[in-house]
XYZ file of C-alpha atoms in Angstrom:
527
model
C -6.901 -24.727 -14.094
C -2.831 -23.098 -14.859
C -2.142 -25.423 -18.189
C 1.935 -23.790 -18.352
C 4.628 -26.250 -19.459
C 8.234 -25.576 -18.924
C 10.698 -26.934 -20.450
C 12.858 -29.168 -18.033
C 15.658 -26.037 -18.085
C 12.891 -24.152 -16.866
C 12.017 -21.899 -19.571
C 8.476 -21.083 -20.633
C 6.823 -23.243 -23.517
C 4.168 -21.411 -24.875
C 1.611 -22.477 -26.838
C 2.266 -21.291 -30.464
C 4.842 -19.867 -31.957
C 5.171 -16.769 -34.681
C 7.645 -15.849 -36.488
C 8.198 -12.744 -33.986
C 8.607 -14.597 -31.217
C 11.595 -16.237 -32.971
C 13.701 -12.428 -33.806
C 17.170 -14.328 -36.052
C 18.867 -12.451 -38.051
C 19.488 -15.432 -40.428
C 23.633 -13.817 -41.467
C 24.771 -13.106 -38.212
C 22.920 -15.844 -35.821
C 21.827 -18.961 -37.905
C 23.872 -18.874 -41.351
C 24.572 -21.897 -43.859
C 26.165 -25.646 -42.317
C 29.224 -25.766 -42.512
C 30.187 -21.298 -41.934
C 30.413 -19.344 -38.931
C 28.056 -19.019 -36.490
C 27.919 -22.286 -37.162
C 24.482 -22.898 -35.677
C 23.312 -25.517 -37.937
C 26.670 -27.545 -37.884
C 29.721 -27.580 -39.410
C 30.496 -29.198 -42.344
C 28.901 -27.738 -45.166
C 27.133 -31.281 -45.674
C 26.371 -32.473 -42.556
C 25.142 -36.222 -42.545
C 24.751 -36.846 -46.071
C 28.976 -36.179 -47.026
C 29.518 -38.143 -44.319
C 27.030 -40.444 -40.562
C 27.871 -39.521 -37.715
C 30.696 -41.884 -36.203
C 28.395 -44.876 -33.762
C 31.208 -45.320 -30.841
C 29.063 -47.647 -28.523
C 30.907 -47.471 -24.850
C 32.004 -50.335 -23.392
C 34.769 -52.338 -21.089
C 33.848 -55.221 -19.166
C 36.128 -56.344 -16.364
C 39.397 -58.812 -18.297
C 40.774 -56.776 -21.787
C 39.883 -59.709 -23.054
C 36.402 -60.034 -22.484
C 36.182 -55.898 -23.953
C 38.082 -57.532 -27.066
C 34.936 -59.844 -27.732
C 32.717 -57.188 -27.251
C 34.596 -54.730 -29.477
C 35.288 -56.773 -32.252
C 31.362 -58.032 -31.614
C 30.567 -54.023 -32.038
C 32.197 -52.981 -35.045
C 31.440 -56.345 -37.069
C 27.950 -55.512 -36.300
C 28.581 -51.520 -38.208
C 30.044 -49.688 -35.578
C 32.720 -47.329 -36.224
C 34.590 -46.724 -33.314
C 35.731 -47.732 -30.236
C 34.991 -45.751 -26.617
C 36.148 -47.858 -23.385
C 35.098 -47.413 -19.704
C 37.499 -47.884 -18.166
C 37.483 -49.437 -14.281
C 37.669 -47.403 -10.747
C 41.371 -48.086 -10.134
C 42.238 -47.106 -13.168
C 40.635 -44.316 -13.246
C 41.670 -43.632 -10.322
C 46.144 -44.881 -10.511
C 45.892 -47.948 -8.772
C 46.763 -50.898 -8.992
C 44.495 -53.833 -9.173
C 46.789 -55.801 -7.099
C 46.757 -52.797 -4.434
C 44.448 -53.122 -1.571
C 42.963 -50.233 -1.757
C 40.720 -51.865 -4.980
C 39.622 -54.152 -2.903
C 35.642 -54.478 -4.703
C 36.454 -52.466 -7.781
C 38.447 -54.424 -9.856
C 36.126 -54.047 -13.372
C 33.418 -53.905 -12.080
C 32.065 -50.497 -14.259
C 34.722 -50.931 -17.163
C 38.299 -52.312 -17.805
C 41.053 -53.078 -15.279
C 44.111 -51.778 -17.318
C 47.349 -51.671 -14.828
C 50.253 -52.630 -17.228
C 50.067 -51.367 -21.475
C 50.452 -55.354 -21.845
C 45.964 -54.919 -21.276
C 45.402 -52.333 -23.423
C 47.101 -54.529 -26.042
C 45.142 -57.881 -25.340
C 42.128 -55.161 -25.700
C 43.217 -53.794 -28.385
C 43.443 -57.142 -30.333
C 42.793 -57.779 -33.920
C 41.773 -54.145 -33.784
C 42.796 -52.185 -36.282
C 44.875 -49.170 -34.992
C 45.502 -47.173 -38.110
C 41.776 -47.628 -39.835
C 39.298 -47.651 -35.585
C 39.778 -44.306 -33.123
C 39.326 -44.881 -30.021
C 37.491 -42.880 -26.885
C 38.767 -43.628 -24.223
C 36.374 -42.211 -20.666
C 39.843 -41.612 -18.864
C 40.595 -38.901 -16.691
C 43.156 -38.213 -13.694
C 45.172 -40.752 -16.100
C 44.407 -40.047 -18.320
C 47.857 -39.152 -19.716
C 48.929 -42.020 -18.959
C 46.213 -44.210 -21.228
C 47.713 -42.160 -24.430
C 51.314 -43.017 -23.510
C 49.960 -46.545 -23.383
C 48.116 -46.275 -27.152
C 51.170 -45.006 -28.094
C 53.248 -47.425 -27.538
C 50.777 -50.173 -28.270
C 50.447 -48.447 -31.690
C 54.468 -48.033 -31.839
C 54.978 -52.217 -31.360
C 52.812 -52.745 -34.055
C 54.754 -50.656 -36.374
C 51.822 -48.473 -36.810
C 53.096 -44.149 -37.062
C 52.188 -41.367 -34.232
C 50.960 -39.737 -37.007
C 48.212 -42.739 -37.850
C 46.628 -43.048 -34.021
C 43.040 -40.897 -33.816
C 41.107 -41.020 -31.145
C 40.785 -38.966 -28.431
C 41.022 -39.264 -24.775
C 38.584 -37.546 -21.776
C 41.369 -35.797 -19.572
C 38.989 -33.204 -18.323
C 39.704 -33.107 -14.796
C 36.866 -30.095 -12.966
C 34.297 -31.947 -13.853
C 35.471 -34.368 -12.220
C 35.378 -32.343 -8.945
C 32.434 -31.323 -9.733
C 30.423 -34.277 -10.846
C 32.322 -37.249 -10.651
C 34.925 -37.845 -8.121
C 38.385 -39.853 -9.887
C 40.707 -36.841 -9.160
C 44.269 -37.302 -7.608
C 45.807 -33.919 -7.554
C 44.611 -30.730 -7.069
C 43.071 -28.637 -9.803
C 47.048 -27.144 -10.594
C 48.800 -29.452 -10.810
C 46.124 -30.829 -13.689
C 45.178 -28.175 -15.694
C 49.242 -28.400 -15.997
C 49.034 -32.144 -17.065
C 46.475 -31.697 -19.071
C 47.947 -29.019 -20.712
C 50.557 -31.308 -21.252
C 49.305 -33.713 -23.265
C 47.771 -31.052 -26.225
C 51.673 -30.213 -26.026
C 52.717 -33.286 -27.224
C 49.651 -34.728 -28.874
C 49.911 -30.995 -31.670
C 53.373 -32.202 -31.989
C 53.125 -35.892 -31.960
C 49.454 -37.217 -32.483
C 47.929 -34.792 -34.745
C 44.790 -36.045 -35.229
C 44.211 -37.334 -31.642
C 40.888 -34.882 -29.406
C 44.047 -34.571 -25.888
C 40.394 -33.413 -24.377
C 36.364 -34.144 -24.147
C 35.191 -31.725 -21.942
C 32.341 -33.239 -20.664
C 28.486 -31.648 -19.484
C 27.151 -35.567 -18.884
C 28.355 -36.263 -16.222
C 26.900 -33.088 -14.509
C 23.738 -33.455 -16.467
C 23.675 -37.843 -14.500
C 24.566 -35.053 -11.353
C 21.208 -33.511 -12.128
C 22.541 -30.676 -13.918
C 19.655 -28.906 -16.287
C 20.193 -28.482 -19.668
C 21.009 -25.188 -19.609
C 24.039 -25.865 -16.838
C 25.318 -28.350 -19.176
C 26.544 -25.866 -21.612
C 27.648 -23.206 -19.154
C 29.018 -24.769 -16.752
C 31.423 -27.020 -19.885
C 32.419 -23.745 -21.086
C 33.266 -22.560 -18.626
C 35.709 -25.685 -17.876
C 36.608 -25.740 -21.162
C 37.702 -21.827 -20.422
C 40.356 -23.029 -17.494
C 41.915 -25.589 -20.107
C 42.400 -22.634 -23.118
C 44.177 -20.303 -21.057
C 45.961 -22.675 -19.356
C 47.421 -23.732 -23.058
C 47.616 -20.700 -23.603
C 49.525 -19.561 -20.397
C 51.704 -23.307 -21.133
C 53.346 -20.723 -24.743
C 50.991 -22.712 -27.011
C 48.705 -20.027 -29.563
C 45.687 -21.333 -29.626
C 45.235 -22.087 -33.101
C 47.796 -25.686 -31.572
C 45.364 -27.132 -30.509
C 41.954 -25.298 -30.092
C 41.064 -27.644 -33.643
C 41.773 -30.872 -31.235
C 39.148 -29.935 -28.904
C 36.464 -31.946 -28.926
C 33.288 -31.800 -25.920
C 30.714 -34.299 -25.214
C 26.991 -33.720 -23.861
C 24.380 -36.224 -23.211
C 20.446 -35.663 -24.411
C 18.282 -36.531 -23.001
C 14.361 -36.570 -23.474
C 13.007 -33.136 -23.948
C 13.652 -33.506 -27.842
C 13.418 -29.752 -28.140
C 15.154 -28.569 -25.917
C 18.325 -30.755 -26.171
C 18.170 -29.646 -30.591
C 17.805 -26.135 -29.080
C 20.975 -26.769 -26.812
C 23.785 -27.956 -29.794
C 22.648 -25.598 -31.781
C 22.913 -22.741 -29.456
C 26.197 -24.557 -28.803
C 27.758 -24.538 -31.476
C 26.762 -20.528 -31.471
C 28.121 -19.806 -28.539
C 31.835 -21.181 -28.561
C 32.620 -20.378 -32.346
C 31.938 -16.421 -30.845
C 33.420 -17.425 -27.982
C 36.618 -18.526 -29.559
C 36.994 -15.649 -32.439
C 35.808 -13.565 -30.348
C 37.680 -13.651 -26.651
C 40.432 -15.594 -27.994
C 41.249 -14.460 -31.288
C 40.877 -18.128 -32.781
C 40.505 -19.069 -37.024
C 37.499 -19.911 -37.800
C 38.066 -23.811 -37.841
C 39.505 -23.567 -34.321
C 36.183 -22.645 -33.825
C 33.761 -25.533 -35.335
C 32.932 -26.913 -31.654
C 32.800 -30.683 -32.819
C 31.008 -32.277 -29.712
C 30.072 -36.630 -28.912
C 26.897 -37.456 -27.376
C 26.031 -40.062 -24.525
C 21.984 -41.114 -24.166
C 20.795 -40.001 -21.119
C 22.187 -42.843 -18.561
C 20.618 -40.827 -15.152
C 16.527 -41.137 -17.779
C 17.009 -45.337 -17.816
C 14.638 -46.786 -15.810
C 14.646 -50.591 -13.869
C 10.966 -50.402 -14.042
C 10.082 -51.607 -17.291
C 13.429 -51.425 -18.435
C 11.894 -52.195 -22.291
C 10.460 -48.847 -22.356
C 13.989 -47.497 -22.061
C 14.347 -48.692 -25.700
C 11.286 -45.356 -26.312
C 13.748 -43.136 -24.364
C 16.908 -43.613 -26.515
C 15.459 -43.375 -29.967
C 13.630 -39.977 -29.153
C 17.017 -39.341 -27.175
C 19.294 -41.165 -30.627
C 16.921 -38.714 -32.903
C 17.032 -35.588 -30.648
C 21.102 -36.019 -31.026
C 21.370 -35.980 -35.410
C 18.744 -33.230 -35.813
C 20.749 -30.966 -32.878
C 23.877 -32.152 -35.591
C 26.232 -34.431 -33.374
C 29.309 -35.459 -34.386
C 29.564 -38.889 -32.748
C 27.000 -40.906 -30.903
C 26.594 -43.778 -27.725
C 22.983 -45.788 -27.232
C 22.939 -46.995 -24.329
C 21.301 -50.488 -23.742
C 17.742 -50.763 -22.371
C 19.024 -52.763 -19.537
C 22.047 -50.676 -18.099
C 20.322 -49.898 -15.120
C 20.697 -52.553 -13.597
C 23.706 -53.925 -14.389
C 26.529 -53.697 -17.754
C 24.730 -54.081 -20.481
C 24.322 -57.865 -22.185
C 25.440 -57.910 -25.798
C 21.769 -58.213 -26.727
C 21.457 -54.607 -25.700
C 24.481 -53.356 -26.703
C 23.640 -54.752 -30.174
C 19.770 -53.247 -29.962
C 21.364 -50.051 -29.145
C 23.973 -50.050 -32.706
C 20.719 -50.953 -34.725
C 18.611 -47.885 -32.946
C 21.635 -45.586 -34.399
C 21.328 -47.663 -37.337
C 17.517 -47.338 -38.098
C 18.094 -43.224 -37.460
C 20.307 -43.515 -39.901
C 19.791 -44.907 -43.074
C 15.294 -45.825 -42.839
C 14.380 -41.957 -40.695
C 14.966 -39.448 -43.683
C 16.939 -36.745 -41.248
C 20.150 -37.449 -42.559
C 18.859 -36.026 -45.578
C 19.965 -32.344 -44.516
C 21.458 -30.338 -42.188
C 19.606 -29.339 -39.746
C 16.198 -30.368 -40.258
C 14.374 -28.343 -37.725
C 16.207 -24.505 -38.399
C 12.857 -22.279 -39.176
C 10.947 -23.971 -36.779
C 9.760 -20.716 -34.826
C 9.574 -22.838 -31.394
C 13.419 -24.047 -32.541
C 14.435 -20.953 -33.077
C 12.883 -19.108 -29.972
C 14.132 -21.599 -27.434
C 18.089 -22.070 -28.873
C 18.101 -18.116 -28.587
C 16.212 -18.850 -24.723
C 19.635 -21.481 -24.479
C 22.120 -19.388 -25.401
C 20.822 -16.125 -23.234
C 20.400 -18.499 -20.642
C 23.517 -20.165 -20.876
C 25.611 -16.843 -21.485
C 24.386 -15.217 -18.091
C 25.301 -18.499 -16.713
C 28.628 -18.326 -17.530
C 28.866 -15.157 -16.246
C 27.690 -15.862 -13.123
C 30.972 -18.156 -12.359
C 33.033 -15.861 -14.409
C 32.604 -13.316 -11.987
C 32.768 -15.668 -9.436
C 37.318 -15.819 -10.629
C 36.234 -18.022 -13.708
C 35.635 -22.236 -13.074
C 38.527 -23.403 -10.457
C 37.480 -20.345 -7.870
C 33.950 -21.473 -9.008
C 34.074 -25.335 -8.430
C 36.362 -24.278 -5.019
C 34.177 -22.779 -3.377
C 31.891 -24.777 -4.299
C 29.141 -22.854 -6.564
C 28.969 -25.900 -9.956
C 28.253 -28.482 -7.027
C 25.216 -26.472 -5.619
C 23.516 -25.393 -8.230
C 23.811 -28.866 -9.660
C 22.635 -30.532 -6.776
C 19.269 -27.936 -6.205
C 18.591 -27.998 -9.435
C 18.905 -32.511 -9.041
C 15.991 -31.740 -6.371
C 13.678 -29.862 -7.869
C 13.960 -32.457 -10.256
C 13.258 -35.030 -7.751
C 10.826 -33.299 -5.792
C 8.945 -32.823 -9.699
C 9.258 -36.592 -10.259
C 7.243 -38.199 -6.037
C 4.636 -35.195 -6.823
C 4.083 -36.226 -10.038
C 4.774 -33.062 -12.517
C 7.165 -34.805 -14.392
C 6.070 -37.594 -15.533
C 8.513 -40.421 -15.814
C 6.413 -43.564 -17.769
C 6.529 -47.005 -15.906
C 7.833 -45.432 -12.339
C 5.451 -42.941 -11.111
C 2.410 -43.203 -13.854
C 0.931 -46.202 -16.040
C 3.097 -48.515 -12.904
C 2.549 -52.097 -13.997
C 3.938 -53.126 -10.384
C 6.182 -56.280 -11.849
C 9.613 -56.567 -10.008
C 12.958 -55.511 -12.005
C 14.432 -58.201 -13.970
C 17.592 -59.364 -12.568
C 20.242 -59.495 -14.909
C 23.689 -62.556 -14.490
C 26.934 -60.456 -12.958
C 29.881 -62.019 -13.916
C 32.111 -64.174 -10.738
C 34.330 -59.837 -10.091
C 35.815 -61.811 -6.946
C 37.846 -64.117 -9.822
C 38.118 -61.907 -12.244
C 39.349 -59.267 -9.608
C 41.840 -61.581 -8.456
C 43.212 -63.209 -11.461
C 44.286 -59.520 -13.261
C 45.936 -59.050 -9.696
C 47.892 -62.536 -10.404
C 48.370 -60.879 -14.425
C 49.741 -58.067 -12.847
C 52.096 -59.277 -10.187
C 53.470 -61.610 -12.747
C 54.097 -58.058 -15.293
C 55.687 -56.483 -12.700
C 58.529 -59.700 -11.453
C 59.109 -60.347 -15.154
C 59.545 -57.062 -16.810
C 63.723 -55.725 -16.537
C 63.561 -53.686 -13.514
C 66.104 -51.396 -13.741
C 64.974 -50.056 -16.813
C 61.306 -49.379 -14.537
C 63.023 -47.829 -11.376
C 65.033 -45.721 -14.217
C 62.026 -44.616 -15.994
C 60.056 -44.096 -12.795
C 63.175 -41.373 -11.009
C 63.625 -40.027 -14.621
C 59.692 -38.956 -14.750
C 59.886 -37.691 -10.583
C 62.785 -35.268 -11.794
C 60.521 -33.872 -14.452
C 57.757 -33.999 -12.396
C 59.341 -32.021 -9.550
C 60.679 -29.202 -12.113
C 58.373 -26.289 -11.796
C 56.129 -25.653 -15.413
C 55.506 -29.493 -16.012
C 54.481 -28.570 -19.738
C 57.820 -27.319 -20.093
C 59.668 -30.142 -18.884
C 58.892 -33.190 -20.910
C 56.089 -34.932 -18.525
C 54.451 -36.686 -21.684
C 57.690 -38.042 -22.908
C 58.272 -39.324 -19.413
C 55.272 -41.043 -19.097
C 55.751 -43.100 -22.266
C 58.967 -44.346 -21.504
C 57.356 -45.734 -18.496
C 55.219 -47.347 -20.774
C 57.224 -49.574 -21.859
C 59.500 -50.285 -18.856
C 56.353 -51.743 -18.636
C 55.596 -49.906 -15.200
C 52.110 -49.901 -13.733
C 49.518 -47.241 -14.264
C 49.086 -47.052 -10.744
C 53.402 -46.544 -9.768
C 52.799 -44.183 -13.100
C 50.268 -42.450 -9.986
C 52.560 -42.618 -7.168
C 55.323 -41.139 -8.835
C 52.909 -38.346 -9.858
C 51.170 -37.826 -6.660
C 54.816 -38.093 -5.049
C 55.559 -34.504 -6.840
C 52.025 -33.139 -7.701
C 50.220 -33.570 -4.337
C 46.654 -35.258 -3.377
C 43.478 -32.861 -3.924
C 41.399 -32.987 -0.843
C 37.556 -31.827 -1.563
C 36.555 -29.484 0.964
């Protein structure tokens, strides 16, 4: 009987590792923490100097309800906010539109106007707390809203800190919440780079996401390769728009998943820093400050099971530990009941407590990169890097990320991996505790859900009241100015962001702004 073992990415795992299995030049390939190529971490002191940001993701129907959850988590010791938006907000559709029917508030918070965002952020000190917003096609609008909320509270733009996801390419691959075609979408991303570099210097204008591709079935190697291929497209677009690499690259951020194979995940994060550092220096001539890979991690949503949901506490703990051993800058830990519904307050609090135990009781934050020097970890880091670079070269050979996405290459590769994973689960070759092994036969528990129909009705009434109560002339004039900006050649030179900010001040809705941009840019149609 064969006892061959492979990692979830298909990397063969030896029974034992010895010094010769990891042919590492310490100075060239590993180095000390805070030193190029940053394999061991981007800060010399890592978590001794400052713990990672504990940034729990939340969004519940209405802005007021989400605000209550945020304030609860902050009181419980959370150190950053992370906002989940409902699908209509992500797709640029107002809550009173027939197209939003049945979706308002279901997977996150509904935001139609800047006043909704005011409610969402009520009593939260925006000059002291950083906010991440998982928003893509409408990212420029939500950034403008955040800026206006700060402005109307007397907070300077250089005091605002946070991140918009703004990663439209992975939407074409894995999520589908796109609106506009790739070319104008990329230029709009570059426009947010310009705006933030000039006016909101502590804001990350993008979080380039491997997480959602991993959720769709990508392996750890595919997650890195496709994320970095997309990152190259964003950097090239920004350079073509006239920005210098060191104007925007220090504020590029990334978003990765962490699954349960602890050592492959640690190796993935270590390899990722090395790949990005060399890519930015050697291909784009970036400085060391622009070559540091800064990333947020979320434990794997797709790894959660509806069966025996309390077992997810253990999965999330292993994944949180791998994230920290891998050197993440911020972390969201999933609630154990998220395979069933939006997490309850109890589950969300326990998820935060999981991070706090790892930080303060496990000892892993006491030294930088504690697994460095392990023959296994160094060999696995090298192999993850080698396979990632080979797959990136294949994407490059197909004309780069946009061309490869248009041809369906990334989508097909991920679909094959997802199918192989499902086959392994169904055959029992990959054990999922409580699903295909150690199943006690107990039914999945039922988690209460909100009255979404009433919520939708209330939010639709709010947006209608906002339209009727605003200065109609100011709203029309601001939309006309935005239309003129969007119609010009070269979005990044046209002041689109400033025009969106003016619309937001005039209480123009997310849907109205999106419709004007769609009229100028067109709509993406999936092949």
